[in-house]
mmCIF file of C-alpha atoms in Angstrom:
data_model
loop_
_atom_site.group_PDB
_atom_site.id
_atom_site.type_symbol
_atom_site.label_atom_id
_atom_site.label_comp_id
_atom_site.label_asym_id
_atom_site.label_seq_id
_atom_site.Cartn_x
_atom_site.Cartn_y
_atom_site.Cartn_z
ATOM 1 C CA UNK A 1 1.428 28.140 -12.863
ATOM 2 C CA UNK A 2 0.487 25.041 -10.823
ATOM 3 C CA UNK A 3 -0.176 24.907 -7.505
ATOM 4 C CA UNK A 4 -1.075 22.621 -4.886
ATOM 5 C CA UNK A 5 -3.491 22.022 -2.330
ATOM 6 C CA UNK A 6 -2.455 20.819 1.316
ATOM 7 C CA UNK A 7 -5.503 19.314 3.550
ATOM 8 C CA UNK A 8 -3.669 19.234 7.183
ATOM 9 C CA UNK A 9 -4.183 19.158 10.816
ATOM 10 C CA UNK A 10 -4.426 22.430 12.572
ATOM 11 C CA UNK A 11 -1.815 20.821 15.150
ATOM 12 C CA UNK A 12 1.704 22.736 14.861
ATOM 13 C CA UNK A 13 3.816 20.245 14.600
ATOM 14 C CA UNK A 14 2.611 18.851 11.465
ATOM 15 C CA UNK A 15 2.555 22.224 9.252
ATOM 16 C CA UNK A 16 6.264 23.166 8.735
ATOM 17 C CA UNK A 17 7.089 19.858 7.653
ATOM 18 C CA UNK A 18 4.488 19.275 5.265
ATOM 19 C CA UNK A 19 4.568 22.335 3.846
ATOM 20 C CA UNK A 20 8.596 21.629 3.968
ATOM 21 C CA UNK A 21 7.853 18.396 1.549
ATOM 22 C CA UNK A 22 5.681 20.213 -0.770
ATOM 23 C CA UNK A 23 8.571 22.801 -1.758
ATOM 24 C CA UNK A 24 11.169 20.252 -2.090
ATOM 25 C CA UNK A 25 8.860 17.523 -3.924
ATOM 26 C CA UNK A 26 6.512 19.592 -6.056
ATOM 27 C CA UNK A 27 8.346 22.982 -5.965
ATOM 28 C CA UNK A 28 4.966 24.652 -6.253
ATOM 29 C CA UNK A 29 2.497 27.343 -4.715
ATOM 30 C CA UNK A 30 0.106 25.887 -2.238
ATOM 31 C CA UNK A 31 -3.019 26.886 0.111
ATOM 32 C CA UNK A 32 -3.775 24.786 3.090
ATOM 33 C CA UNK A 33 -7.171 23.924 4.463
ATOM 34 C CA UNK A 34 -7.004 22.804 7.894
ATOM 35 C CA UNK A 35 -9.304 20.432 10.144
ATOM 36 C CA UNK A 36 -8.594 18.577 12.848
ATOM 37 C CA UNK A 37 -7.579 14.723 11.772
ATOM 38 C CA UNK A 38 -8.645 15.506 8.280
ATOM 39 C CA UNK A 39 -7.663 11.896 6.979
ATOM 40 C CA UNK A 40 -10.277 10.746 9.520
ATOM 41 C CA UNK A 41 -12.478 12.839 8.510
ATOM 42 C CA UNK A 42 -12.502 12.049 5.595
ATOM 43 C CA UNK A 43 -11.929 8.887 5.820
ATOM 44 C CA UNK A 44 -14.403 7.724 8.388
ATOM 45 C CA UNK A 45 -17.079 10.476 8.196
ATOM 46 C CA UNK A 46 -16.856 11.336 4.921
ATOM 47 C CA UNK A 47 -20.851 12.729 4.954
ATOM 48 C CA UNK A 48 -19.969 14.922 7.715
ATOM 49 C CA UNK A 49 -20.048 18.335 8.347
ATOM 50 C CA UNK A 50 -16.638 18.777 8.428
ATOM 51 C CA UNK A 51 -15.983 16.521 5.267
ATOM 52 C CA UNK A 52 -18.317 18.288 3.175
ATOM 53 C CA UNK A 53 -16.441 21.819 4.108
ATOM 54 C CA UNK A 54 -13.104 20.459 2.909
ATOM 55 C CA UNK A 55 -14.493 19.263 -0.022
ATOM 56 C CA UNK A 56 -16.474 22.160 -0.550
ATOM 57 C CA UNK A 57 -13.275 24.547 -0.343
ATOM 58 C CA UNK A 58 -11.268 21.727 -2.316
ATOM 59 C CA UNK A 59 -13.356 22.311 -5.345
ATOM 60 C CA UNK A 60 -13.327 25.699 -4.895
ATOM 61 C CA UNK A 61 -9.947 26.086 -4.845
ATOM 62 C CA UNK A 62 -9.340 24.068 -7.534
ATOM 63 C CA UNK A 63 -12.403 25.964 -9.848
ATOM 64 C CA UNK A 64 -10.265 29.082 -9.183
ATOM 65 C CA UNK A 65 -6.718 27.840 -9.327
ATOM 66 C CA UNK A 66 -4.399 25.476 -11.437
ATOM 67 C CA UNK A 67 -4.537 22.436 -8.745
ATOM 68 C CA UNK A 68 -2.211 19.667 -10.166
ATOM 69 C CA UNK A 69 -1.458 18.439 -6.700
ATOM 70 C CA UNK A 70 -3.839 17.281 -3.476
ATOM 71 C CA UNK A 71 -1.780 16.369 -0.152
ATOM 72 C CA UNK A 72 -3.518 15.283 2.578
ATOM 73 C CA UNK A 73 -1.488 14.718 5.913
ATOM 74 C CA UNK A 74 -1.604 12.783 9.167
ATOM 75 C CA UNK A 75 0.475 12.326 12.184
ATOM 76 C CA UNK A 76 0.851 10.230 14.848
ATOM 77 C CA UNK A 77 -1.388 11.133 17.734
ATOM 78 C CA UNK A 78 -3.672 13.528 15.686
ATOM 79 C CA UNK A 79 -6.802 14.496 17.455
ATOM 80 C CA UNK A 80 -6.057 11.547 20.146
ATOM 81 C CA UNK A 81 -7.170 8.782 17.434
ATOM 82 C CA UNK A 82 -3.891 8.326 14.964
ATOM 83 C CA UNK A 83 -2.050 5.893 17.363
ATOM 84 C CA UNK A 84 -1.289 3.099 15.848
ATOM 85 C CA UNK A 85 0.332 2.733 12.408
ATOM 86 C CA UNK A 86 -1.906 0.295 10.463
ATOM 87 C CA UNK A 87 -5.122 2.953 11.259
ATOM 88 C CA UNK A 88 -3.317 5.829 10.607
ATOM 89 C CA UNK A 89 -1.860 3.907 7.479
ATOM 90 C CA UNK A 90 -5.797 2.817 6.112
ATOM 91 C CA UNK A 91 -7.194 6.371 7.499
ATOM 92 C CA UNK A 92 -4.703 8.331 4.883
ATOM 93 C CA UNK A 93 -5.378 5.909 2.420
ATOM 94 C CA UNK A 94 -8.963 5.774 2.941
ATOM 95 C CA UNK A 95 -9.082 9.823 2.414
ATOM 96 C CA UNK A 96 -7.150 9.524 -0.458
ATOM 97 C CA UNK A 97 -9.067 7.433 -2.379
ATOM 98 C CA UNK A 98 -12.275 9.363 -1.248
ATOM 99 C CA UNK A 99 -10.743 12.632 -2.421
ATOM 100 C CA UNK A 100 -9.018 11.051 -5.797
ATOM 101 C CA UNK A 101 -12.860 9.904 -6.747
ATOM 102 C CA UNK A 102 -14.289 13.462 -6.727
ATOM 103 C CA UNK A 103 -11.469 15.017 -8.311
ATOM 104 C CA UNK A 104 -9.849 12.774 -11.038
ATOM 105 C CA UNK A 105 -7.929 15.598 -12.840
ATOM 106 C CA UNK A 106 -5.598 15.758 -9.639
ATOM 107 C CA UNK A 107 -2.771 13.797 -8.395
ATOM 108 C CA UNK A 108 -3.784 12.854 -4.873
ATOM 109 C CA UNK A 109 -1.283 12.076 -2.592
ATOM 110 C CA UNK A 110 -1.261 11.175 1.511
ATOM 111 C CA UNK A 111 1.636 12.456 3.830
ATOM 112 C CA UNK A 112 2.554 10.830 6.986
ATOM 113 C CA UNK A 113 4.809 13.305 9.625
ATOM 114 C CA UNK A 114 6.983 11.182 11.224
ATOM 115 C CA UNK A 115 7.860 11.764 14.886
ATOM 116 C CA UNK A 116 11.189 13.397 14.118
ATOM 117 C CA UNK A 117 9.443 16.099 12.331
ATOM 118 C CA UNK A 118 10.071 14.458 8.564
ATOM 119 C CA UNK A 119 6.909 14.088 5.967
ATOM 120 C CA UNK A 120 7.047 11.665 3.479
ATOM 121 C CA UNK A 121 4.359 10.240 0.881
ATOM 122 C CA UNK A 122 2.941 7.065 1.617
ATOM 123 C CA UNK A 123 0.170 6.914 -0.566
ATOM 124 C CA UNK A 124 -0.661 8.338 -3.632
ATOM 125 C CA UNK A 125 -3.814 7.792 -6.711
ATOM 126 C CA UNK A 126 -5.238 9.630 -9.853
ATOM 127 C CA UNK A 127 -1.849 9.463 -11.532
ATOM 128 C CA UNK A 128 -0.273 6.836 -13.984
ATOM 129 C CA UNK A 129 -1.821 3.601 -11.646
ATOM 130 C CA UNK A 130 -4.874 4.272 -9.859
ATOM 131 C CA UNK A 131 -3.596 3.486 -6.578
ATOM 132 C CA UNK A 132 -0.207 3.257 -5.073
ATOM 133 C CA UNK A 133 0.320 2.290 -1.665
ATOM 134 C CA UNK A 134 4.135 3.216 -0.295
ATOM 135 C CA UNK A 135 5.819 1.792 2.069
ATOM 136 C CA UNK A 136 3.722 1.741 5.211
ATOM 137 C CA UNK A 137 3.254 4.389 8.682
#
């Protein structure tokens, strides 16, 4: 059975409604690894400590586990840096293409959690095209 793995921020307000987008989209299992701004992270400090932990349990998971999916999500105001929409929109992209380079065998895809409490994909790579921008944050 596939599953999928969800990299998120450990702020609240952005779990239900990711992991409310990956039953509807995907319809699959998932496990969630958790970081504070993760799409920063790995976007922006991508030899970090904290980068090289999600990436460590990424492959792990996926060594163990029938990964066909990798979400990473971002929200407005996460760890005081998201604010505006053209950062958030190049830190999520950013992160996704890092990710999608170490792990080619898995769709890679970025989720933005609106304000209202919606996620929806905005980015995406590793799958037919190499990289597909959405529409924007």
């Amino acid at each position: 059975m596939s599953r999928c793995i969800v990299v998120n921020c450990v702020d609240g307000r952005a779990q239900l409604p990711v992991i409310e987008f990956i039953k509807r989209e995907y319809g699959v299992s998932f496990d969630i690894i958790t970081e504070w701004n993760p799409a920063y992270v790995l976007a922006e400090r991508n030899t970090s400590v904290e980068a090289r932990s999600i990436m460590e349990k990424i492959q792990l998971l996926i060594k163990n586990n029938n990964i066909s999916v990798l979400a990473i999500a971002s929200h407005r105001g996460c760890a005081d840096d998201c604010e505006s929409g053209a950062s958030c929109s190049r830190q999520l992209n950013l992160s996704v293409q890092y990710v999608a380079k170490h792990f080619p065998e898995q769709k890679v895809i970025g989720l933005w959690v609106d304000a209202d409490g919606s996620a929806k994909e905005v980015c995406s790579a590793n799958q037919e095209e190499n990289s597909k921008p959405k529409e924007g944050v």
